[in-house]
XYZ file of C-alpha atoms in Angstrom:
492
model
C 88.257 -63.065 73.988
C 85.767 -64.450 71.454
C 87.050 -61.969 68.866
C 90.619 -63.043 69.530
C 89.627 -66.711 69.206
C 87.899 -66.047 65.858
C 90.977 -64.176 64.626
C 93.231 -67.059 65.642
C 90.860 -69.506 63.964
C 90.854 -67.458 60.754
C 94.636 -67.226 60.639
C 94.965 -70.950 61.223
C 92.649 -72.034 58.393
C 94.183 -69.474 56.059
C 97.625 -70.848 56.868
C 96.365 -74.340 56.128
C 94.982 -73.020 52.808
C 91.482 -74.218 53.607
C 90.124 -71.200 51.737
C 92.658 -71.280 48.916
C 91.666 -72.260 45.386
C 92.936 -75.731 44.533
C 93.978 -74.480 41.072
C 95.428 -70.944 41.404
C 96.077 -71.174 45.183
C 94.659 -67.666 45.741
C 91.891 -66.851 48.220
C 88.630 -68.349 47.017
C 86.017 -66.113 45.414
C 82.293 -66.744 45.257
C 80.690 -68.934 44.163
C 82.957 -71.706 45.497
C 82.707 -74.863 43.380
C 83.674 -78.260 44.744
C 85.164 -80.183 41.798
C 85.624 -83.949 42.030
C 89.288 -85.061 42.311
C 90.370 -81.377 42.365
C 88.902 -79.680 45.440
C 87.399 -76.250 46.098
C 87.897 -74.006 43.079
C 87.249 -70.275 42.690
C 84.777 -68.933 40.176
C 87.477 -67.543 37.855
C 89.327 -70.846 37.505
C 86.072 -72.721 36.855
C 85.279 -70.405 33.961
C 88.802 -70.444 32.517
C 89.117 -74.265 32.666
C 85.457 -75.074 32.149
C 85.358 -77.112 35.367
C 82.065 -78.547 36.635
C 81.093 -79.356 40.197
C 78.783 -78.546 43.068
C 78.511 -75.213 44.826
C 80.018 -75.477 48.311
C 77.352 -73.412 50.113
C 78.474 -74.242 53.645
C 82.066 -73.153 52.991
C 80.755 -69.933 51.466
C 78.674 -69.241 54.597
C 81.725 -69.687 56.844
C 83.922 -67.531 54.598
C 81.368 -64.686 54.681
C 81.599 -64.555 58.476
C 85.365 -64.191 58.606
C 87.470 -61.025 58.751
C 90.305 -61.614 56.323
C 93.688 -59.836 56.536
C 94.361 -57.546 53.592
C 96.713 -59.137 51.059
C 98.950 -56.053 51.393
C 99.700 -56.917 54.996
C 103.360 -57.359 54.123
C 103.649 -53.731 52.951
C 102.001 -52.259 56.045
C 98.216 -52.736 55.983
C 96.890 -53.893 59.350
C 93.209 -54.038 58.356
C 91.069 -57.164 58.693
C 87.995 -56.895 56.491
C 84.771 -58.827 56.312
C 84.945 -61.007 53.233
C 82.157 -59.213 51.319
C 84.113 -55.919 51.485
C 87.579 -57.386 50.950
C 87.811 -56.854 47.195
C 86.799 -53.180 47.387
C 89.281 -52.544 50.213
C 92.193 -54.193 48.407
C 91.420 -52.248 45.228
C 91.757 -48.958 47.115
C 94.276 -49.980 49.763
C 96.966 -47.335 50.244
C 99.495 -50.115 50.899
C 98.939 -51.545 47.438
C 102.361 -51.470 45.753
C 102.350 -49.819 42.360
C 105.035 -48.968 39.808
C 106.140 -45.342 39.380
C 103.881 -43.362 37.078
C 106.987 -42.634 35.006
C 107.702 -46.309 34.412
C 107.076 -45.660 30.702
C 110.144 -43.386 30.825
C 112.330 -46.115 32.329
C 111.828 -45.662 36.089
C 111.871 -49.057 37.833
C 110.694 -47.885 41.268
C 107.767 -49.701 42.860
C 106.195 -48.849 46.192
C 103.197 -47.810 48.271
C 101.324 -44.516 48.110
C 102.932 -43.065 51.250
C 106.401 -43.375 49.676
C 105.451 -42.143 46.211
C 105.665 -38.396 46.918
C 109.191 -38.524 48.320
C 110.313 -40.765 45.436
C 108.857 -38.418 42.819
C 110.304 -35.283 44.443
C 113.784 -36.821 44.758
C 114.035 -38.677 41.446
C 111.814 -36.670 39.091
C 112.165 -33.058 40.248
C 112.038 -31.851 36.631
C 108.433 -33.094 36.549
C 107.361 -31.156 39.667
C 105.466 -27.858 39.346
C 104.947 -25.797 42.506
C 102.406 -23.026 43.010
C 101.082 -22.094 46.437
C 97.847 -20.887 44.815
C 97.132 -24.345 43.316
C 97.079 -22.913 39.772
C 99.251 -24.585 37.142
C 100.007 -24.139 33.436
C 101.195 -27.005 31.215
C 101.901 -26.915 27.461
C 101.087 -30.129 25.595
C 102.232 -30.917 22.040
C 99.239 -32.735 20.561
C 101.074 -33.738 17.379
C 103.326 -36.073 19.355
C 102.582 -39.329 21.146
C 101.853 -37.379 24.292
C 102.504 -38.857 27.697
C 102.991 -36.021 30.179
C 103.200 -36.749 33.900
C 103.530 -33.919 36.423
C 103.336 -33.603 40.195
C 101.383 -30.424 40.988
C 102.317 -29.083 44.423
C 99.988 -26.489 45.903
C 97.538 -26.641 48.759
C 97.059 -30.206 47.586
C 99.537 -32.482 45.848
C 98.232 -34.151 42.726
C 99.594 -36.162 39.863
C 98.260 -35.331 36.413
C 98.802 -37.673 33.487
C 98.037 -36.389 29.985
C 97.993 -38.803 27.055
C 97.007 -38.714 23.422
C 94.814 -41.663 22.434
C 93.700 -41.799 18.809
C 91.103 -38.993 18.590
C 91.104 -37.949 22.259
C 93.264 -36.176 24.803
C 93.104 -38.083 28.084
C 93.478 -36.493 31.533
C 93.968 -38.521 34.689
C 94.379 -36.566 37.916
C 94.657 -37.939 41.425
C 95.602 -36.853 44.924
C 98.824 -38.506 46.094
C 98.296 -37.758 49.794
C 94.641 -38.495 50.508
C 92.828 -41.773 50.046
C 89.476 -39.939 49.952
C 89.158 -36.761 47.863
C 86.456 -34.096 48.111
C 87.503 -31.386 45.674
C 87.362 -30.551 42.006
C 89.801 -29.632 39.299
C 88.977 -27.133 36.541
C 91.027 -27.533 33.351
C 90.937 -24.851 30.653
C 92.348 -25.704 27.229
C 93.670 -22.768 25.206
C 95.062 -22.461 21.702
C 95.663 -19.464 19.466
C 92.163 -17.985 19.699
C 90.569 -16.328 22.715
C 88.186 -19.273 23.068
C 88.841 -22.035 25.535
C 87.436 -25.476 26.263
C 86.774 -25.958 29.955
C 86.142 -29.209 31.784
C 85.436 -29.894 35.445
C 86.486 -33.176 36.930
C 86.517 -34.717 40.368
C 89.985 -35.444 41.679
C 90.262 -39.184 42.264
C 92.350 -41.053 44.799
C 95.825 -42.318 43.982
C 94.642 -45.903 44.228
C 91.486 -45.498 42.154
C 92.274 -43.312 39.145
C 89.734 -42.403 36.513
C 90.180 -40.671 33.162
C 88.480 -37.737 31.420
C 88.453 -37.617 27.623
C 88.497 -34.490 25.454
C 87.907 -34.849 21.723
C 90.973 -33.475 19.944
C 89.217 -32.453 16.744
C 86.618 -30.406 18.616
C 89.316 -28.955 20.864
C 91.421 -27.788 17.907
C 88.410 -26.334 16.144
C 87.241 -24.384 19.205
C 90.631 -23.031 20.293
C 92.396 -22.861 16.901
C 95.199 -24.937 18.405
C 97.832 -26.190 15.969
C 100.740 -27.945 17.681
C 100.439 -26.879 21.299
C 97.479 -26.788 23.674
C 97.971 -24.851 26.900
C 96.292 -26.348 29.939
C 95.394 -24.052 32.843
C 94.718 -26.275 35.836
C 92.964 -24.913 38.914
C 92.419 -26.943 42.078
C 89.560 -25.964 44.358
C 88.322 -27.116 47.740
C 84.764 -27.201 48.938
C 83.381 -26.313 52.329
C 80.141 -24.975 53.742
C 81.504 -21.468 54.415
C 82.495 -21.144 50.746
C 78.968 -22.102 49.713
C 77.525 -19.525 52.155
C 79.754 -16.729 50.815
C 78.766 -17.545 47.236
C 75.054 -17.363 48.087
C 75.436 -14.005 49.856
C 77.755 -12.444 47.274
C 75.225 -12.838 44.471
C 73.342 -9.901 46.029
C 76.462 -7.727 45.702
C 76.819 -8.246 41.956
C 76.508 -5.050 39.931
C 73.805 -5.638 37.259
C 75.807 -3.692 34.656
C 79.437 -4.867 34.869
C 78.729 -8.063 36.900
C 81.576 -7.203 39.277
C 81.029 -7.304 43.036
C 80.009 -3.948 44.483
C 82.152 -2.325 47.158
C 81.609 1.035 48.902
C 80.491 3.476 47.676
C 77.354 1.729 46.357
C 74.735 3.913 44.635
C 71.041 3.268 44.038
C 68.131 4.684 42.093
C 64.999 5.934 43.889
C 63.427 2.482 43.635
C 66.386 0.773 45.307
C 68.294 -0.759 42.373
C 71.986 -0.661 43.273
C 75.086 -0.107 41.114
C 78.823 0.032 41.672
C 80.754 3.300 41.772
C 82.422 2.560 38.405
C 79.157 2.108 36.499
C 77.075 4.834 38.173
C 78.764 7.819 36.343
C 78.147 6.097 33.001
C 74.376 5.790 33.554
C 71.802 8.516 33.032
C 68.854 6.320 34.017
C 68.493 3.101 35.933
C 68.658 0.251 33.371
C 66.181 -1.765 35.455
C 63.320 0.708 35.936
C 64.427 3.744 33.847
C 64.199 6.015 36.924
C 66.533 8.981 37.149
C 69.548 8.812 39.421
C 70.341 11.117 42.260
C 73.248 10.836 44.664
C 71.578 8.294 46.950
C 73.864 5.735 48.526
C 72.813 2.262 49.669
C 74.338 2.541 53.137
C 72.679 -0.655 54.378
C 74.346 -2.708 51.672
C 77.631 -0.886 52.223
C 77.472 -1.728 55.933
C 77.129 -5.441 55.149
C 80.330 -5.408 53.102
C 82.366 -5.110 56.324
C 81.651 -8.770 57.088
C 81.924 -10.127 53.547
C 85.002 -11.819 52.129
C 85.420 -10.939 48.443
C 87.161 -13.238 46.022
C 89.992 -11.570 44.164
C 88.822 -10.212 40.799
C 91.392 -12.544 39.216
C 89.980 -15.698 40.820
C 89.066 -17.034 37.358
C 92.801 -16.971 36.552
C 93.773 -18.927 39.645
C 93.901 -16.589 42.658
C 92.322 -18.148 45.741
C 92.685 -15.156 48.062
C 89.555 -13.789 49.726
C 89.681 -10.325 51.265
C 87.584 -7.707 52.991
C 86.383 -4.849 50.784
C 88.932 -2.335 52.082
C 91.790 -4.807 51.488
C 90.881 -6.011 48.023
C 92.006 -2.987 45.952
C 95.529 -3.097 47.382
C 95.782 -6.856 46.804
C 94.419 -6.719 43.250
C 96.975 -4.068 42.296
C 99.800 -6.562 42.895
C 97.944 -9.881 42.602
C 100.314 -12.518 41.129
C 97.527 -13.581 38.743
C 96.857 -10.090 37.394
C 97.369 -10.164 33.594
C 99.785 -7.663 32.051
C 100.428 -6.882 28.373
C 103.995 -7.045 27.122
C 105.451 -3.493 27.465
C 106.849 -3.603 23.925
C 104.453 -1.839 21.590
C 104.653 -4.377 18.761
C 104.089 -7.490 20.939
C 100.607 -8.869 21.735
C 101.680 -11.216 24.546
C 99.781 -11.072 27.852
C 100.884 -12.783 31.036
C 101.024 -12.669 34.818
C 103.578 -10.762 36.888
C 105.665 -13.918 37.280
C 105.890 -14.825 33.594
C 106.032 -11.400 31.912
C 109.696 -11.142 32.949
C 110.373 -14.606 31.536
C 108.648 -13.591 28.301
C 110.846 -10.493 27.972
C 113.992 -12.518 28.596
C 113.094 -15.231 26.089
C 111.605 -13.102 23.304
C 113.188 -9.648 23.575
C 116.766 -10.305 24.685
C 118.089 -7.360 22.688
C 115.950 -4.987 24.765
C 116.186 -6.576 28.229
C 118.750 -6.187 31.026
C 118.409 -8.760 33.801
C 120.105 -6.676 36.502
C 119.731 -3.422 38.421
C 122.726 -1.869 36.603
C 122.981 -1.032 32.911
C 125.949 0.583 31.186
C 126.299 1.468 27.520
C 128.198 3.689 25.072
C 126.359 5.757 22.466
C 127.364 7.940 19.523
C 127.605 11.624 20.383
C 128.652 14.430 18.037
C 127.511 17.882 19.040
C 127.574 19.185 15.486
C 125.125 16.438 14.419
C 122.513 16.888 17.178
C 119.845 18.129 14.754
C 119.986 14.728 13.045
C 118.925 13.119 16.333
C 115.934 15.308 17.073
C 113.631 12.274 17.212
C 116.232 9.857 18.580
C 114.600 7.655 21.255
C 115.814 4.350 22.753
C 113.997 2.058 25.176
C 115.466 -0.675 27.320
C 113.763 -2.963 29.852
C 115.335 -3.794 33.188
C 114.149 -6.824 35.151
C 115.378 -7.571 38.648
C 113.854 -9.014 41.812
C 110.582 -9.565 39.889
C 110.214 -5.820 39.230
C 110.139 -4.530 35.652
C 111.365 -1.070 34.581
C 111.555 0.811 31.293
C 114.565 3.047 30.661
C 113.937 5.657 27.979
C 116.824 7.657 26.496
C 116.022 10.590 24.219
C 117.914 13.558 22.846
C 117.344 16.635 20.739
C 119.577 19.468 19.585
C 119.957 20.932 23.111
C 119.495 18.177 25.698
C 119.774 14.459 26.398
C 117.000 12.960 28.569
C 116.763 9.837 30.738
C 113.580 8.552 32.387
C 112.863 5.283 34.203
C 109.311 4.019 34.709
C 108.187 1.214 37.013
C 106.003 -1.056 34.887
C 105.509 -3.907 37.370
C 106.101 -3.926 41.116
C 106.401 -6.988 43.289
C 105.253 -4.943 46.298
C 102.870 -2.029 45.756
C 104.405 0.162 48.487
C 107.955 -0.007 47.117
C 109.505 3.228 45.825
C 112.503 3.081 43.482
C 115.289 5.542 42.719
C 117.163 5.630 39.429
C 120.649 7.060 39.033
C 122.111 8.248 35.733
C 125.877 8.641 35.562
C 127.919 10.091 32.676
C 131.466 8.667 32.606
C 134.520 10.258 31.008
C 136.225 7.117 29.703
C 139.546 8.993 29.428
C 139.338 9.571 33.203
C 136.814 7.011 34.555
C 136.770 8.673 37.970
C 135.368 11.835 36.397
C 131.592 11.457 36.435
C 128.421 13.493 36.197
C 125.675 11.926 38.355
C 122.021 12.694 39.037
C 119.231 10.742 40.813
C 115.456 10.885 40.755
C 112.395 8.801 41.696
C 111.186 6.276 39.124
C 107.954 7.245 37.417
C 104.641 5.361 37.591
C 101.658 5.782 35.247
C 103.101 8.797 33.424
C 102.307 9.584 29.779
C 105.150 10.149 27.342
C 104.578 13.915 27.087
C 104.914 14.465 30.832
C 107.699 11.913 31.210
C 110.416 14.002 29.559
C 109.313 17.215 31.278
C 110.230 15.873 34.738
C 113.070 13.446 34.051
C 116.862 13.676 34.399
C 118.474 15.726 31.647
C 121.911 17.084 30.774
C 122.743 19.882 28.299
C 124.508 18.491 25.252
C 127.287 21.091 25.443
C 128.208 19.745 28.905
C 128.049 16.136 27.695
C 130.441 17.083 24.893
C 133.242 17.502 27.449
C 132.705 13.842 28.539
C 132.727 12.460 24.985
C 135.692 10.571 23.589
C 136.116 10.078 19.828
C 132.501 11.019 19.211
C 131.156 8.594 21.837
C 130.082 8.948 25.445
C 129.277 6.369 28.127
C 126.430 6.429 30.623
C 125.049 4.021 33.173
C 121.669 3.578 34.831
C 121.353 2.025 38.286
C 118.124 1.316 40.147
C 117.697 0.844 43.887
C 114.826 0.632 46.332
C 114.308 3.632 48.573
C 114.730 2.570 52.203
């Protein structure tokens, strides 16, 4: 009852503007100055207008005892805060209306934090990047007046703002869902060299943003960046179990390759352990110079059954943790596993998801974005010796799987082979079908099928592939040309 009476009293005197500045009419701030012929004036107005008076100590004492409604009451805040904490609360209040972070681009929306996500998703979808692994890549042109704003949707949802300011590149990153944040963001800056500049920053709240500065000159010098800097952004969460795993896993680190050891784990006679990849390469223990036998560290191997290993590509963004017997299968198809471009003269490297995009954008003349490819080639039996070293390669991309079709011919045979370069699912098996079409009678066809190759060298490839004798193909040729197709399907 007393609390209710105090609340009613507070509301009444606030309504009567007893605690309002006589000049600006806002809630008084300390110290309160009683100015003759003016009234009670806040500290800010006294300084701005150079007003003199007496400090109203008694009014200050009463004000300090009151719980004041947040000034964002009209937009949904129901908090009443003791006066001494009012300023801090209102600074961070989630009901504080703010303009859209793309207001510089012409957006006139203004609202509270809880409505911001839906507004951004609906009105600025081109600025939204989604990755369930909370790993994001953004290209920034540092020769322009940069102002990049993106909503990063992963396990968290964060806004990142990147600006160029004189000699610095500024990053501001904040969580748009949580008012209190307890995780970090790692940002790697890459240019044309293999070097990168890495910075770790705490993710701030939406209502209390802070900025990290990176010197542009140093960044360009370190990474050899010219126009574009690529930002790799990795969100991470912290919890006690993660800290425990990290402390335990340090004892499973191979001293040679620094990778985590999984069964089988070998040891020298003095107990120094090494992974199964490094052991065959060592004649003596690099720690104590003792000779190796075939001794296994079964105790350490037994402990691996209860250990969760981070994916070997965690530094590239993968957050999966797996048991030892599961990790090899995952790492074979991990979405963050880096792959080189399959074209011999291209140095590009990328993940499973962007290698297909790279092929489509940079090698259109060699890429077929479908599971069916049909073409017509020159064929004259009397000229086969001229084509002894004739060899064509095409790349087929469909359903996130990447294949290489190789067509070769010599004086006696024509060969077709299809290799699986990238699989979306490791267990998938693919069949390729080669069909020779008589274009004078399209229903007349010569068809053969076989299983797509994996990890086969070029010498073995054409020993096991589909082939047709050239003298048979001659009967399907029309005006010195013949048509073939290649179709790929998944084996059920």
